[in-house]
């Protein structure tokens, strides 16, 4: 992963599966006008897992929905470009988009119970994208579904094929969602909080499955989560979002060992450590996430930041190299070579 | 009340003895089957202490919390609060009890009435118990909002004007209004963002010291439980499988489930997380309608043997003040891999 790949996503590199460049997204409501995404830049290469972390309302889900063009009607991409496997999809008509969804790019949602149709057997639901995108015989399709069920670790796939979502546990349902996403060998899978609704022991099984899929098929995965533990477990590269901005992006080891943005560091410090006893107060970030419709001029994090200066109130910092390899931060006063004590 | 758990707390505020909560379930053709949501739970909590109750969804931790408060009448068993069995309380006695014990729920969005101003929300408990009026009431409510770290002008706003963390502060202010002794906190920070979670955890701890509060802290988040609790109970399918001081539970877990649960929590550090020893549990939580025979954990346990299928493990004190229900607790340290 070179410096270029992160900063200059639009290139002729065949390995880049998703490239988002300077993406702006705006919402028009009756009474307000909100800029939800402020010039995002990132790329995902073949077989790479990018973790997108942030708190609720920071725009991480909108970023994923933009990448698959499933935005709400009042949302509009007002700047920048999204390239999927080398072709720009920013202004692609819906008809063409439909040929890509479930085929080149697919998605796993948080709540498998609401994402699955309760009235259709799960096997049939997995088959749907094969009917849409692949010209193969019914018998072959059936065989492929059984294969898929097997590959996501579902026991007795022939029997499960005919079962309805309500007959399966939460973890099994999420495996079905993953099988659906895998059906047409996509280049990119977007997983939006894929384990948030699950218990930890089941979460750990699903995370293993996600890592295993990347190993087996070299699929690129964009995983969206608020859980820094999940990112630490699966991601190669991490982008931290705050109020519609990517404030820091780095390889996973670099980000956790040398967090450079005060927000990233604040997040990491505010999680109590499972492995030691600590009796004092937890570090916390003061205040709460700002309202996107009333963002201050300058840095979006200024009101919660300990290192805020005059400059932060006037000018919004852009992503810039930190000096460490593959590490970029949008901050006027980034944290130096401190490491968090873990 | 002979209860081994009282050994942990010689002078307990709350003692729960063999608490059971069964629900009737009519599913399919098995008519009138019974869900044993809580099946014989015993523990005690010392005054000013926190007991953390952890477990996965459906293990009965929330039901335990509600039965302890007598919000949902227990099927059998006793709950002693300051020495009195409150499971039989009715009418006036029960209303008086509500002053002493409170509950904080997970979702601050649904536990506040959206049509009431914060001032009215906080005045309500005082009005119900006819405690203050007029200027005194105003002063008391202003003191409350200050205690939870919100500005005075918050009183004249509606719940929707606040963020999740601020709303949880309002819920906490309401819960401590009547200066209760005991609060059941049912996943109170699970709905909050990471950066706000730690603020609220700090607030819980500060208020505990200031008001000498006793907490039953129910959570699925082991890191937070480790941070806030003095003692920890681990639940699985309606039973407590391990109980002891926080240090003991976290540094030397004796039940294979506790160990697996801890190793399933992804640590927020890639180096440590990827290189640590992990215990993978197979399969899902069995249905509480039809729990496994013998040890309820044997279907997922990496140490399970024939004996575990037949014989329910006894609840025993394996280390000093450290109880566990497992036939092979002594082998957990080496055995689980």
Short mmCIF file of C-alpha atoms in Angstrom, two decimals, chain A residues 54-57 169-172 199-205 207-208 211 226-236 252-253 256-257 263 267-268 270-289 304 340 342, chain B residues 55-58 61 163 166 190 192-199 201-203 205-206 220-224 226-227 229-230 246-247 250 257 260-274 276 278-285 300:
data_model
loop_
_atom_site.label_atom_id
_atom_site.label_comp_id
_atom_site.label_asym_id
_atom_site.label_seq_id
_atom_site.Cartn_x
_atom_site.Cartn_y
_atom_site.Cartn_z
CA UNK A 54 -17.36 6.79 13.89
CA UNK A 55 -20.26 7.56 16.16
CA UNK A 56 -23.90 7.76 15.20
CA UNK A 57 -24.63 10.56 12.77
CA UNK A 169 -31.06 -17.72 15.08
CA UNK A 170 -29.60 -14.22 14.75
CA UNK A 171 -26.16 -15.55 13.93
CA UNK A 172 -27.54 -17.95 11.30
CA UNK A 199 -23.95 -11.33 21.07
CA UNK A 200 -20.18 -11.32 21.52
CA UNK A 201 -19.69 -15.05 21.15
CA UNK A 202 -21.68 -14.98 17.88
CA UNK A 203 -19.96 -11.75 16.81
CA UNK A 204 -16.62 -13.46 17.08
CA UNK A 205 -17.86 -16.29 14.80
CA UNK A 207 -15.91 -11.77 12.27
CA UNK A 208 -13.95 -14.97 11.66
CA UNK A 211 -11.83 -12.68 7.54
CA UNK A 226 -18.71 2.03 15.91
CA UNK A 227 -16.76 -0.68 17.73
CA UNK A 228 -13.02 -0.08 17.80
CA UNK A 229 -12.51 -3.66 18.94
CA UNK A 230 -14.17 -5.03 15.80
CA UNK A 231 -11.96 -2.85 13.60
CA UNK A 232 -8.84 -3.93 15.49
CA UNK A 233 -9.80 -7.53 14.82
CA UNK A 234 -10.58 -7.47 11.09
CA UNK A 235 -9.42 -4.33 9.30
CA UNK A 236 -6.21 -3.66 7.36
CA UNK A 252 -4.71 -0.51 11.51
CA UNK A 253 -1.52 -1.00 13.55
CA UNK A 256 -3.99 2.23 17.23
CA UNK A 257 -0.31 2.66 18.12
CA UNK A 263 -10.72 12.59 18.39
CA UNK A 267 -12.15 7.49 21.45
CA UNK A 268 -9.42 4.97 22.19
CA UNK A 270 -12.54 6.36 26.58
CA UNK A 271 -12.91 2.57 26.31
CA UNK A 272 -12.28 0.82 29.61
CA UNK A 273 -9.62 -1.87 29.33
CA UNK A 274 -10.92 -5.43 29.70
CA UNK A 275 -7.53 -6.77 30.67
CA UNK A 276 -6.62 -4.56 33.62
CA UNK A 277 -8.26 -3.04 36.68
CA UNK A 278 -8.41 0.69 36.61
CA UNK A 279 -10.06 2.54 39.46
CA UNK A 280 -9.87 6.15 38.32
CA UNK A 281 -12.25 8.11 36.11
CA UNK A 282 -12.40 7.09 32.48
CA UNK A 283 -11.10 9.58 29.97
CA UNK A 284 -13.95 11.03 28.04
CA UNK A 285 -14.49 13.50 25.25
CA UNK A 286 -16.47 16.43 26.60
CA UNK A 287 -19.76 17.45 24.99
CA UNK A 288 -21.53 15.50 22.29
CA UNK A 289 -21.51 15.08 18.52
CA UNK A 304 -14.73 19.14 22.01
CA UNK A 340 -1.37 5.01 23.95
CA UNK A 342 -1.72 -0.45 25.91
CA UNK B 55 -24.41 -12.55 30.01
CA UNK B 56 -25.69 -12.77 26.46
CA UNK B 57 -29.16 -11.76 25.34
CA UNK B 58 -31.83 -14.08 26.66
CA UNK B 61 -30.24 -10.80 33.36
CA UNK B 163 -28.69 14.15 22.70
CA UNK B 166 -27.89 14.17 27.89
CA UNK B 190 -25.44 0.40 25.74
CA UNK B 192 -24.86 5.56 23.81
CA UNK B 193 -21.94 6.48 21.60
CA UNK B 194 -18.48 5.47 22.74
CA UNK B 195 -17.34 9.00 23.50
CA UNK B 196 -20.43 9.64 25.63
CA UNK B 197 -20.46 6.22 27.32
CA UNK B 198 -17.43 7.01 29.43
CA UNK B 199 -18.97 10.32 30.60
CA UNK B 201 -19.98 5.68 33.48
CA UNK B 202 -18.00 8.37 35.32
CA UNK B 203 -21.26 10.00 36.41
CA UNK B 205 -19.39 6.26 39.83
CA UNK B 206 -19.37 9.84 41.10
CA UNK B 220 -23.37 -7.28 28.16
CA UNK B 221 -20.25 -5.13 27.94
CA UNK B 222 -17.57 -6.86 29.97
CA UNK B 223 -15.11 -3.95 29.84
CA UNK B 224 -17.60 -1.59 31.40
CA UNK B 226 -15.04 -4.70 34.96
CA UNK B 227 -14.60 -0.97 35.37
CA UNK B 229 -18.33 -3.39 39.53
CA UNK B 230 -17.04 -4.66 42.86
CA UNK B 246 -14.26 -8.62 40.18
CA UNK B 247 -10.53 -9.29 40.49
CA UNK B 250 -11.45 -11.36 35.54
CA UNK B 257 -18.29 -19.86 29.66
CA UNK B 260 -15.06 -17.84 26.40
CA UNK B 261 -17.13 -14.70 26.90
CA UNK B 262 -14.03 -12.70 27.79
CA UNK B 263 -12.04 -14.00 24.89
CA UNK B 264 -14.87 -13.16 22.47
CA UNK B 265 -14.74 -9.45 23.28
CA UNK B 266 -12.57 -7.86 20.60
CA UNK B 267 -9.87 -5.78 22.28
CA UNK B 268 -9.35 -2.31 20.82
CA UNK B 269 -5.77 -2.99 19.91
CA UNK B 270 -4.87 -4.92 16.74
CA UNK B 271 -1.59 -6.41 17.97
CA UNK B 272 -3.07 -7.81 21.18
CA UNK B 273 -6.37 -8.78 19.61
CA UNK B 274 -4.84 -10.77 16.77
CA UNK B 276 -4.32 -13.48 21.91
CA UNK B 278 -9.20 -17.21 21.74
CA UNK B 279 -11.80 -19.72 22.74
CA UNK B 280 -14.41 -20.17 20.07
CA UNK B 281 -17.83 -21.29 21.16
CA UNK B 282 -19.69 -23.37 18.64
CA UNK B 283 -23.31 -22.78 17.84
CA UNK B 284 -25.92 -20.57 19.39
CA UNK B 285 -27.54 -20.11 22.75
CA UNK B 300 -21.24 -25.33 23.58
#
